[in-house]
XYZ file of C-alpha atoms in Angstrom:
582
model
C 0.006 -0.003 0.025
C 1.229 3.516 -0.811
C 2.608 5.755 1.947
C 3.367 9.482 1.855
C 6.418 11.103 3.330
C 5.030 14.636 3.616
C 1.862 15.806 5.266
C -0.887 17.061 2.990
C -3.538 19.545 3.862
C -7.089 19.750 2.479
C -10.571 19.829 3.931
C -10.950 15.988 3.949
C -7.716 15.394 5.698
C -8.558 18.126 8.162
C -11.823 16.345 8.965
C -10.043 13.047 9.437
C -7.416 14.549 11.725
C -10.132 16.061 13.873
C -12.109 12.861 14.004
C -9.057 10.889 15.181
C -8.009 13.589 17.673
C -11.489 13.722 19.329
C -11.836 9.922 19.384
C -14.825 9.905 17.025
C -12.988 7.194 15.108
C -10.086 5.058 16.255
C -9.067 4.015 12.770
C -9.803 5.341 9.284
C -11.705 3.048 6.872
C -12.521 4.298 3.365
C -13.816 2.514 0.323
C -13.484 2.778 -3.497
C -16.910 1.650 -4.943
C -16.758 1.450 -8.747
C -19.706 0.210 -10.832
C -18.361 -2.627 -13.092
C -20.096 -1.318 -16.192
C -17.030 -0.039 -17.977
C -13.324 0.699 -17.593
C -12.075 3.314 -15.131
C -10.948 6.738 -16.433
C -8.709 9.562 -15.300
C -11.427 10.921 -13.007
C -11.407 7.595 -11.126
C -7.658 7.976 -10.667
C -8.263 10.989 -8.467
C -10.809 9.051 -6.408
C -8.512 6.006 -6.139
C -5.555 8.121 -5.001
C -7.704 9.998 -2.438
C -9.499 6.990 -0.941
C -6.453 4.682 -0.805
C -4.075 7.583 -0.132
C -5.785 9.024 2.982
C -6.249 5.508 4.380
C -2.549 4.865 4.127
C -1.541 8.310 5.485
C -3.595 7.828 8.642
C -2.696 4.195 9.232
C -6.080 2.929 8.179
C -7.388 0.776 5.348
C -9.444 1.051 2.121
C -11.962 -1.458 0.815
C -12.543 -2.222 -2.844
C -16.244 -2.713 -3.169
C -17.972 -3.204 -6.497
C -21.360 -1.518 -6.804
C -22.897 -4.365 -8.814
C -26.567 -3.567 -8.467
C -27.365 -3.377 -12.211
C -26.741 -6.803 -13.843
C -27.797 -5.619 -17.301
C -24.768 -3.337 -17.636
C -22.044 -5.180 -15.656
C -19.455 -7.722 -16.772
C -16.794 -9.776 -15.087
C -14.282 -8.349 -17.582
C -14.841 -4.966 -16.103
C -14.431 -6.310 -12.569
C -11.065 -7.856 -13.558
C -9.937 -4.734 -15.344
C -10.740 -2.486 -12.404
C -8.822 -4.695 -10.000
C -5.830 -4.549 -12.362
C -6.084 -0.767 -12.602
C -6.056 -0.238 -8.841
C -3.041 -2.450 -8.378
C -1.220 -0.932 -11.365
C -1.612 2.473 -9.748
C 0.267 1.144 -6.764
C -2.522 0.434 -4.263
C -4.040 -2.575 -2.646
C -7.299 -3.070 -0.781
C -8.062 -4.366 2.648
C -8.977 -8.037 2.830
C -10.977 -9.589 0.037
C -12.672 -7.753 -2.777
C -16.184 -6.830 -1.698
C -19.417 -6.649 -3.705
C -22.725 -4.969 -2.977
C -24.257 -8.161 -4.214
C -22.636 -9.934 -1.222
C -25.022 -7.966 0.948
C -28.205 -8.633 -1.023
C -29.765 -10.790 1.741
C -29.242 -8.128 4.337
C -30.333 -5.289 2.026
C -33.503 -7.155 1.301
C -34.140 -7.638 5.031
C -33.684 -3.957 5.637
C -36.089 -3.119 2.796
C -38.682 -5.367 4.579
C -37.892 -3.476 7.780
C -38.677 -0.130 6.075
C -42.004 -1.466 4.880
C -42.875 -2.753 8.312
C -42.019 0.653 9.766
C -44.247 2.400 7.274
C -41.257 3.993 5.548
C -41.525 2.232 2.214
C -44.261 1.078 -0.149
C -44.630 -0.800 -3.440
C -45.662 1.365 -6.416
C -47.398 -0.251 -9.369
C -47.344 2.848 -11.556
C -45.283 2.760 -14.763
C -41.857 4.278 -14.779
C -43.112 7.129 -16.982
C -45.921 7.875 -14.522
C -43.538 7.892 -11.570
C -41.222 10.251 -13.422
C -44.058 12.615 -14.407
C -45.600 12.638 -10.899
C -42.297 13.644 -9.266
C -43.081 17.193 -10.234
C -40.386 19.796 -10.862
C -38.168 22.223 -8.989
C -41.064 24.648 -9.086
C -43.918 22.225 -8.498
C -44.490 19.627 -5.828
C -44.876 16.012 -6.808
C -48.119 14.058 -6.932
C -48.424 11.231 -4.427
C -48.800 7.778 -5.890
C -52.208 6.181 -5.557
C -50.416 3.276 -3.849
C -48.644 5.492 -1.352
C -51.114 4.836 1.423
C -51.460 1.083 0.949
C -51.359 -0.909 4.109
C -48.167 -2.521 5.460
C -49.683 -5.943 4.734
C -50.456 -5.052 1.123
C -46.930 -3.640 0.591
C -45.290 -6.709 2.088
C -47.344 -9.034 -0.036
C -46.480 -7.021 -3.169
C -42.796 -6.877 -2.304
C -42.700 -10.615 -1.691
C -44.317 -11.053 -5.092
C -41.629 -8.864 -6.593
C -38.941 -11.098 -5.103
C -40.738 -14.213 -6.309
C -40.748 -13.039 -9.875
C -44.501 -12.367 -10.201
C -43.948 -8.921 -11.832
C -42.394 -8.217 -15.177
C -39.462 -5.762 -15.521
C -40.864 -2.306 -14.669
C -44.125 -3.793 -13.326
C -43.453 -2.728 -9.721
C -40.879 -0.823 -7.640
C -40.259 -0.290 -3.990
C -40.104 3.391 -2.961
C -39.036 5.141 0.181
C -41.915 7.032 1.758
C -40.489 10.495 2.529
C -42.065 13.699 1.134
C -43.455 14.316 -2.409
C -43.162 18.092 -1.820
C -39.519 18.028 -0.657
C -37.430 20.740 -2.272
C -34.713 18.151 -2.991
C -35.995 15.972 -5.835
C -33.921 13.058 -4.521
C -36.169 12.960 -1.440
C -39.489 12.677 -3.308
C -40.139 9.020 -2.552
C -37.098 7.676 -4.384
C -37.106 4.148 -5.875
C -35.000 1.786 -3.781
C -35.724 -1.627 -5.473
C -36.766 -2.515 -8.971
C -37.608 -5.729 -10.873
C -34.889 -6.936 -13.247
C -35.037 -10.453 -14.649
C -31.359 -10.586 -15.553
C -28.395 -12.880 -14.954
C -25.938 -11.450 -12.460
C -22.191 -12.044 -12.791
C -21.925 -12.838 -9.042
C -25.358 -14.121 -7.885
C -26.388 -15.753 -11.123
C -30.221 -16.046 -11.178
C -30.806 -15.998 -7.386
C -32.508 -12.601 -7.549
C -34.895 -10.830 -9.874
C -35.081 -7.641 -7.792
C -32.067 -5.378 -7.338
C -31.491 -2.395 -5.012
C -30.772 1.073 -6.356
C -27.328 2.542 -5.771
C -28.619 5.277 -3.439
C -30.082 2.565 -1.181
C -27.246 0.022 -1.373
C -24.481 2.633 -0.970
C -25.063 3.860 2.569
C -26.063 0.472 3.863
C -22.953 -1.210 2.346
C -20.867 1.535 4.017
C -22.586 0.740 7.313
C -22.066 -3.004 6.993
C -18.332 -2.538 6.393
C -17.905 0.148 9.131
C -16.750 2.799 6.677
C -15.747 5.941 8.637
C -15.426 8.421 5.755
C -17.414 7.757 2.603
C -15.770 9.996 -0.057
C -17.819 10.948 -3.150
C -17.652 13.509 -5.890
C -19.831 16.641 -5.722
C -22.653 15.289 -7.851
C -23.632 13.148 -4.873
C -23.993 16.138 -2.576
C -27.754 16.343 -3.271
C -27.986 12.615 -2.528
C -26.511 12.943 0.938
C -29.899 13.748 2.622
C -31.235 10.400 1.401
C -27.981 8.705 2.493
C -28.537 10.072 5.981
C -32.285 9.207 5.854
C -31.584 5.531 5.078
C -28.954 5.265 7.837
C -31.234 6.898 10.329
C -34.273 4.786 9.497
C -32.399 1.470 9.698
C -30.506 2.584 12.790
C -26.750 2.078 13.442
C -24.703 2.695 16.596
C -21.848 4.151 14.556
C -23.336 5.505 11.314
C -21.053 6.275 8.332
C -20.775 9.789 6.989
C -20.566 10.922 3.400
C -18.227 13.747 2.315
C -18.048 15.284 -1.177
C -15.118 16.657 -3.160
C -14.910 18.164 -6.618
C -14.615 15.816 -9.540
C -11.724 15.998 -11.988
C -12.312 18.013 -15.145
C -9.448 18.279 -17.657
C -9.571 20.184 -20.941
C -9.785 18.092 -24.095
C -10.713 15.078 -21.905
C -13.975 13.156 -21.754
C -14.922 11.727 -18.361
C -18.476 10.702 -19.146
C -18.564 6.895 -18.949
C -21.678 6.904 -21.171
C -19.922 8.893 -23.919
C -16.746 6.893 -23.626
C -18.846 3.764 -24.216
C -20.336 5.398 -27.331
C -16.870 6.174 -28.607
C -16.102 2.463 -28.480
C -19.416 1.394 -29.931
C -19.073 3.846 -32.800
C -15.637 2.559 -33.684
C -14.154 6.066 -33.280
C -11.413 4.357 -31.266
C -10.036 0.834 -31.341
C -11.363 -0.081 -27.890
C -11.382 0.867 -24.210
C -7.596 0.636 -24.230
C -6.998 2.813 -27.239
C -4.054 5.025 -26.249
C -6.095 8.124 -26.980
C -8.747 7.149 -24.466
C -8.673 8.730 -20.975
C -9.299 5.286 -19.392
C -6.635 3.861 -17.161
C -6.347 0.959 -19.635
C -5.773 3.472 -22.414
C -3.279 5.539 -20.448
C -1.384 2.457 -19.453
C -1.155 1.325 -23.071
C -0.184 4.911 -24.026
C 2.773 4.583 -21.616
C 1.711 6.852 -18.805
C 3.295 5.798 -15.486
C 1.495 5.162 -12.229
C 4.029 7.473 -10.572
C 3.136 10.254 -13.000
C -0.612 9.844 -12.405
C -0.174 9.841 -8.649
C 2.026 12.970 -8.877
C -0.676 14.660 -11.007
C -3.361 13.906 -8.481
C -1.142 15.255 -5.697
C -0.604 18.470 -7.628
C -4.265 19.214 -8.376
C -5.219 18.598 -4.720
C -8.723 18.095 -3.205
C -11.280 20.901 -3.023
C -15.015 21.513 -2.797
C -15.149 23.713 -5.887
C -15.197 22.542 -9.488
C -12.618 23.773 -11.905
C -10.898 22.911 -15.184
C -7.393 21.493 -15.070
C -4.934 22.193 -17.822
C -4.064 18.896 -19.656
C -0.415 19.998 -19.714
C -0.238 19.497 -15.978
C -0.944 15.851 -16.509
C 1.690 15.689 -19.242
C 4.155 17.507 -16.933
C 3.781 14.927 -14.211
C 4.121 12.025 -16.688
C 7.154 13.561 -18.277
C 8.727 14.211 -14.864
C 8.367 10.509 -14.034
C 10.045 9.513 -17.335
C 13.056 11.802 -17.422
C 15.306 9.682 -15.209
C 13.852 6.254 -15.881
C 13.912 5.724 -19.638
C 16.688 4.487 -21.908
C 17.574 6.500 -25.008
C 17.417 5.512 -28.633
C 17.207 7.013 -32.117
C 14.260 6.731 -34.430
C 13.687 8.578 -37.689
C 9.934 9.120 -38.075
C 10.013 10.735 -41.551
C 13.005 9.160 -43.280
C 15.142 11.155 -45.743
C 17.935 9.212 -47.418
C 21.527 10.498 -47.008
C 24.376 8.976 -49.029
C 27.849 9.563 -47.585
C 30.352 9.730 -50.450
C 33.542 9.428 -48.402
C 32.336 6.880 -45.914
C 34.940 4.124 -46.593
C 38.055 6.313 -46.358
C 36.740 8.413 -43.508
C 35.636 5.597 -41.099
C 38.871 3.630 -41.813
C 40.714 6.325 -39.905
C 38.643 6.150 -36.677
C 41.404 4.260 -34.822
C 43.816 7.112 -35.450
C 41.640 9.704 -33.660
C 43.311 11.183 -30.655
C 40.654 10.932 -28.012
C 37.368 9.670 -29.462
C 34.537 10.074 -26.988
C 32.792 7.074 -28.464
C 34.131 3.538 -28.458
C 33.832 1.984 -31.907
C 34.809 -0.877 -34.124
C 34.733 -1.209 -37.874
C 33.969 -4.507 -39.609
C 34.613 -3.305 -43.111
C 31.002 -2.243 -43.827
C 29.644 -0.989 -40.594
C 31.138 1.294 -38.000
C 29.659 0.109 -34.683
C 29.306 2.924 -32.200
C 28.819 1.992 -28.572
C 26.824 4.356 -26.411
C 25.228 4.178 -22.963
C 21.484 3.540 -22.923
C 21.139 6.434 -20.487
C 23.516 9.397 -20.052
C 23.755 9.071 -16.244
C 22.009 5.870 -15.048
C 23.669 2.441 -15.200
C 21.366 0.837 -17.812
C 24.040 -0.733 -19.958
C 25.162 -0.049 -23.524
C 23.695 -0.110 -27.003
C 25.384 -0.740 -30.329
C 24.582 1.738 -33.077
C 25.459 0.859 -36.737
C 26.788 3.746 -38.800
C 26.792 2.954 -42.508
C 27.357 4.504 -45.915
C 23.653 5.266 -46.227
C 21.705 6.659 -43.358
C 18.296 8.279 -42.753
C 17.670 11.678 -41.131
C 14.309 13.259 -40.519
C 12.802 15.175 -43.431
C 12.225 18.129 -41.130
C 16.001 18.421 -40.535
C 16.711 19.698 -44.055
C 14.968 22.690 -45.665
C 15.748 24.104 -49.114
C 14.216 27.396 -48.054
C 14.400 27.418 -44.237
C 12.086 29.602 -42.197
C 13.535 32.347 -39.960
C 15.364 30.932 -36.939
C 15.834 27.494 -38.523
C 19.041 25.964 -37.090
C 19.302 22.669 -38.944
C 20.515 21.659 -42.408
C 19.990 23.867 -45.432
C 22.018 24.904 -48.507
C 23.122 27.991 -46.522
C 23.978 25.883 -43.463
C 25.224 22.587 -44.913
C 27.086 21.281 -41.793
C 25.692 19.666 -38.647
C 26.666 17.147 -35.999
C 25.164 13.690 -36.254
C 24.298 12.483 -32.714
C 27.108 10.272 -31.266
C 28.922 10.456 -34.574
C 30.575 12.695 -37.134
C 30.008 16.162 -38.428
C 28.090 15.850 -41.708
C 28.185 18.233 -44.623
C 25.520 18.240 -47.355
C 27.065 18.705 -50.760
C 23.959 18.183 -52.935
C 20.304 17.442 -52.700
C 18.000 15.594 -55.152
C 14.272 16.170 -55.731
C 11.501 14.182 -57.378
C 9.136 15.431 -60.103
C 7.034 17.270 -57.566
C 10.046 19.177 -56.141
C 10.193 17.199 -52.876
C 13.683 16.488 -51.561
C 14.258 12.731 -51.727
C 18.010 12.335 -51.139
C 20.991 14.166 -49.770
C 24.518 13.628 -51.042
C 26.899 14.337 -48.170
C 30.366 13.803 -46.707
C 31.685 13.447 -43.177
C 34.658 15.057 -41.476
C 36.811 12.011 -40.582
C 38.436 13.831 -37.678
C 35.148 14.646 -35.832
C 34.187 11.236 -34.346
C 33.963 12.284 -30.738
C 35.877 15.524 -31.433
C 35.000 19.013 -32.458
C 36.023 20.207 -35.899
C 39.167 22.240 -36.192
C 38.931 25.965 -37.087
C 35.124 26.250 -37.165
C 32.054 25.928 -34.994
C 29.234 23.696 -36.083
C 25.788 24.465 -34.710
C 23.120 21.915 -34.152
C 22.880 18.183 -33.533
C 20.468 15.868 -35.338
C 19.619 12.179 -34.887
C 19.893 9.539 -37.582
C 19.551 5.781 -38.292
C 21.422 3.417 -40.570
C 19.451 2.848 -43.818
C 20.711 -0.688 -44.216
C 20.726 -1.838 -40.605
C 17.860 0.257 -39.188
C 14.631 -1.610 -38.592
C 11.248 -0.521 -40.041
C 8.744 0.320 -37.294
C 5.282 1.736 -36.885
C 5.340 4.773 -34.704
C 2.039 6.341 -33.514
C 1.866 10.047 -32.728
C -1.103 11.461 -30.755
C -2.907 14.703 -30.367
C -6.010 15.310 -28.228
C -8.823 12.886 -29.122
C -11.425 15.666 -28.716
C -11.608 19.333 -29.649
C -12.759 22.037 -27.314
C -15.883 23.974 -28.385
C -13.790 27.020 -29.444
C -11.636 24.815 -31.661
C -14.535 23.565 -33.807
C -14.538 25.554 -37.019
C -16.684 23.462 -39.399
C -19.588 21.295 -38.397
C -20.969 20.725 -41.914
C -19.066 17.424 -42.287
C -20.649 15.830 -39.261
C -22.421 12.651 -40.453
C -25.945 11.751 -39.443
C -25.969 10.418 -35.836
C -28.369 8.084 -34.143
C -28.457 10.004 -30.885
C -27.262 13.208 -29.198
C -24.166 11.611 -27.711
C -23.035 10.348 -31.128
C -23.668 13.757 -32.712
C -21.614 15.459 -30.028
C -18.803 12.956 -30.460
C -18.725 13.348 -34.219
C -18.616 17.093 -33.840
C -15.756 17.073 -31.344
C -13.534 14.325 -32.739
C -10.105 15.582 -33.647
C -9.270 14.283 -37.152
C -5.591 14.581 -36.303
C -5.755 12.675 -33.021
C -3.671 9.824 -34.558
C -0.791 9.972 -36.998
C 0.920 6.745 -38.011
C 4.590 7.072 -39.126
C 6.420 4.390 -41.081
C 9.632 4.983 -39.265
C 13.095 3.457 -39.041
C 14.651 2.725 -35.641
C 18.088 1.709 -34.413
C 18.349 -2.120 -34.057
C 18.463 -2.169 -30.230
C 15.086 -0.514 -30.029
C 13.557 -3.373 -32.055
C 14.593 -5.745 -29.245
C 12.365 -3.869 -26.771
C 9.858 -5.833 -24.852
C 6.193 -4.875 -24.894
C 5.581 -2.133 -22.367
C 9.215 -0.927 -22.280
C 9.539 2.848 -22.427
C 12.199 4.861 -24.280
C 13.146 8.403 -25.090
C 13.529 8.713 -28.831
C 16.158 11.413 -28.930
C 14.925 14.745 -30.155
C 11.399 13.396 -30.622
C 9.312 12.220 -27.651
C 8.940 9.500 -25.025
C 7.558 6.241 -26.446
C 6.469 2.841 -25.308
C 6.574 -0.471 -27.107
C 2.890 -1.237 -27.644
C 1.550 -3.878 -25.204
C -0.701 -5.526 -27.829
C 0.898 -5.264 -31.280
C 4.647 -4.836 -30.710
C 7.087 -7.578 -31.547
C 10.762 -7.738 -32.492
C 9.862 -8.473 -36.137
C 7.118 -5.852 -36.349
C 7.931 -3.124 -33.827
C 5.133 -0.738 -32.814
C 5.694 2.243 -30.537
C 3.168 4.646 -29.032
C 4.023 8.249 -28.207
C 3.707 8.898 -24.491
C 4.451 12.589 -24.184
C 6.712 15.203 -25.763
C 10.183 15.909 -24.437
C 9.371 19.369 -23.161
C 6.638 21.995 -22.881
C 6.424 25.623 -21.837
C 3.965 24.687 -19.122
C 5.220 25.312 -15.565
C 3.095 24.098 -12.683
C 2.366 26.550 -9.884
């Protein structure tokens, strides 16, 4: 379980400190209660870090409890994925995994208790009638014609619900509170409904299932949760949380506290819309590296350390706000800087033929103090470089050959102002870990695009500065004959912000409002696939291994499609950004 070395201060931690100091609670017990109807996203990361984090900080524990009260939307695959996500983030739960379904017998008994107390009744109205009769913020609700049924009638109907005598939607159990209450959540909310569906945990043992707002507080009470932490959208549900706890009666009732949910620009945290993205085929799946799911971020190459650092930086408040996405990238980049090996990859290859290769490299042994150890086998000059400039990660062998590739962006016939790489006016540049290269000629195709550079190298500059002149700039390169073809995926934001949408006329017909919104906001440039060439050692990477491609970005060998024969790398984050966290 994670521990923290420095004390943090926010309103939740202040509450916990006071509760422990006054003896209200002897030990902190929190819970993380995901519904297993999809994969967790970046918003859940904040909740995970908070619930598990405060438990660890105060010497307590945190339960993992699945809110599995809706069998029509839940799958075991989601259960397994969520457990993996929590552990990958660096946390572990107290004892066994818990399920709301494990408490169904007790929840049912408490529902019977409410009926016997006159605090609940069975309503035979249709769902549409119940919704209409709830009223509005400006108008009181209309009591159900079944509201004043006798306790005996309600018990009989509830038993019939349990015994499968009603079809789906044919009957519900409602709490009997106040149809004129200013809080709509207190207008006789539904607490049980009929659902003839197979459950991934209880199979076909039940055909009635509790609503979340009923199961949540009672599950907290069963487990002895001391601080039930929820996002702000549950603030209006807290009166019902307290009502249920009060009506059932507990010696040490749990208490709910709300904090602001995580909102990041360019990032979708609606589980419903994320599901539509997958269903529409707009992404390759829940683990598409562009998705803000934990599965997607893991495949993208984000680190658990980076995500935890991000959550620590944004803090915990009671007020909603919008977080700059660059803060997330800053934290991820920070976690990668001193933990990733280096390598060279040319994403947009431009051929360079070195005319004096043979005679130049044959003299490498005569250099006075070469900074790079090398050997020449007659065709290839093998340069040996550390995998990391300061960390003991071992060495890599880089083949330097007569023909190499550089990136197309590193040569411009007509360079823009401030351009510091190769051009006819600036023909010399340092090749990373190698020689100074001079472009003598360039060739173009019929469309005027540069397709090849004819160049020479200064044989005295392997590991040494040239004599009598200063060469500005260093570029990366890869052997054209020994480099390995690879697919490299570059990413932009999956979604556009409203002010970035300039043309909506190309939006195709959509079946629903969510699909229309997604079509409108999809960034057509969210994925760029480069047919790159990489140095040989990079091709030997294991799936999930991270690297810094020098002068490009941080990348990860794709967990699904990468292999040594067909390398596939996903961009994690750029090497630098002007963003500075406060």
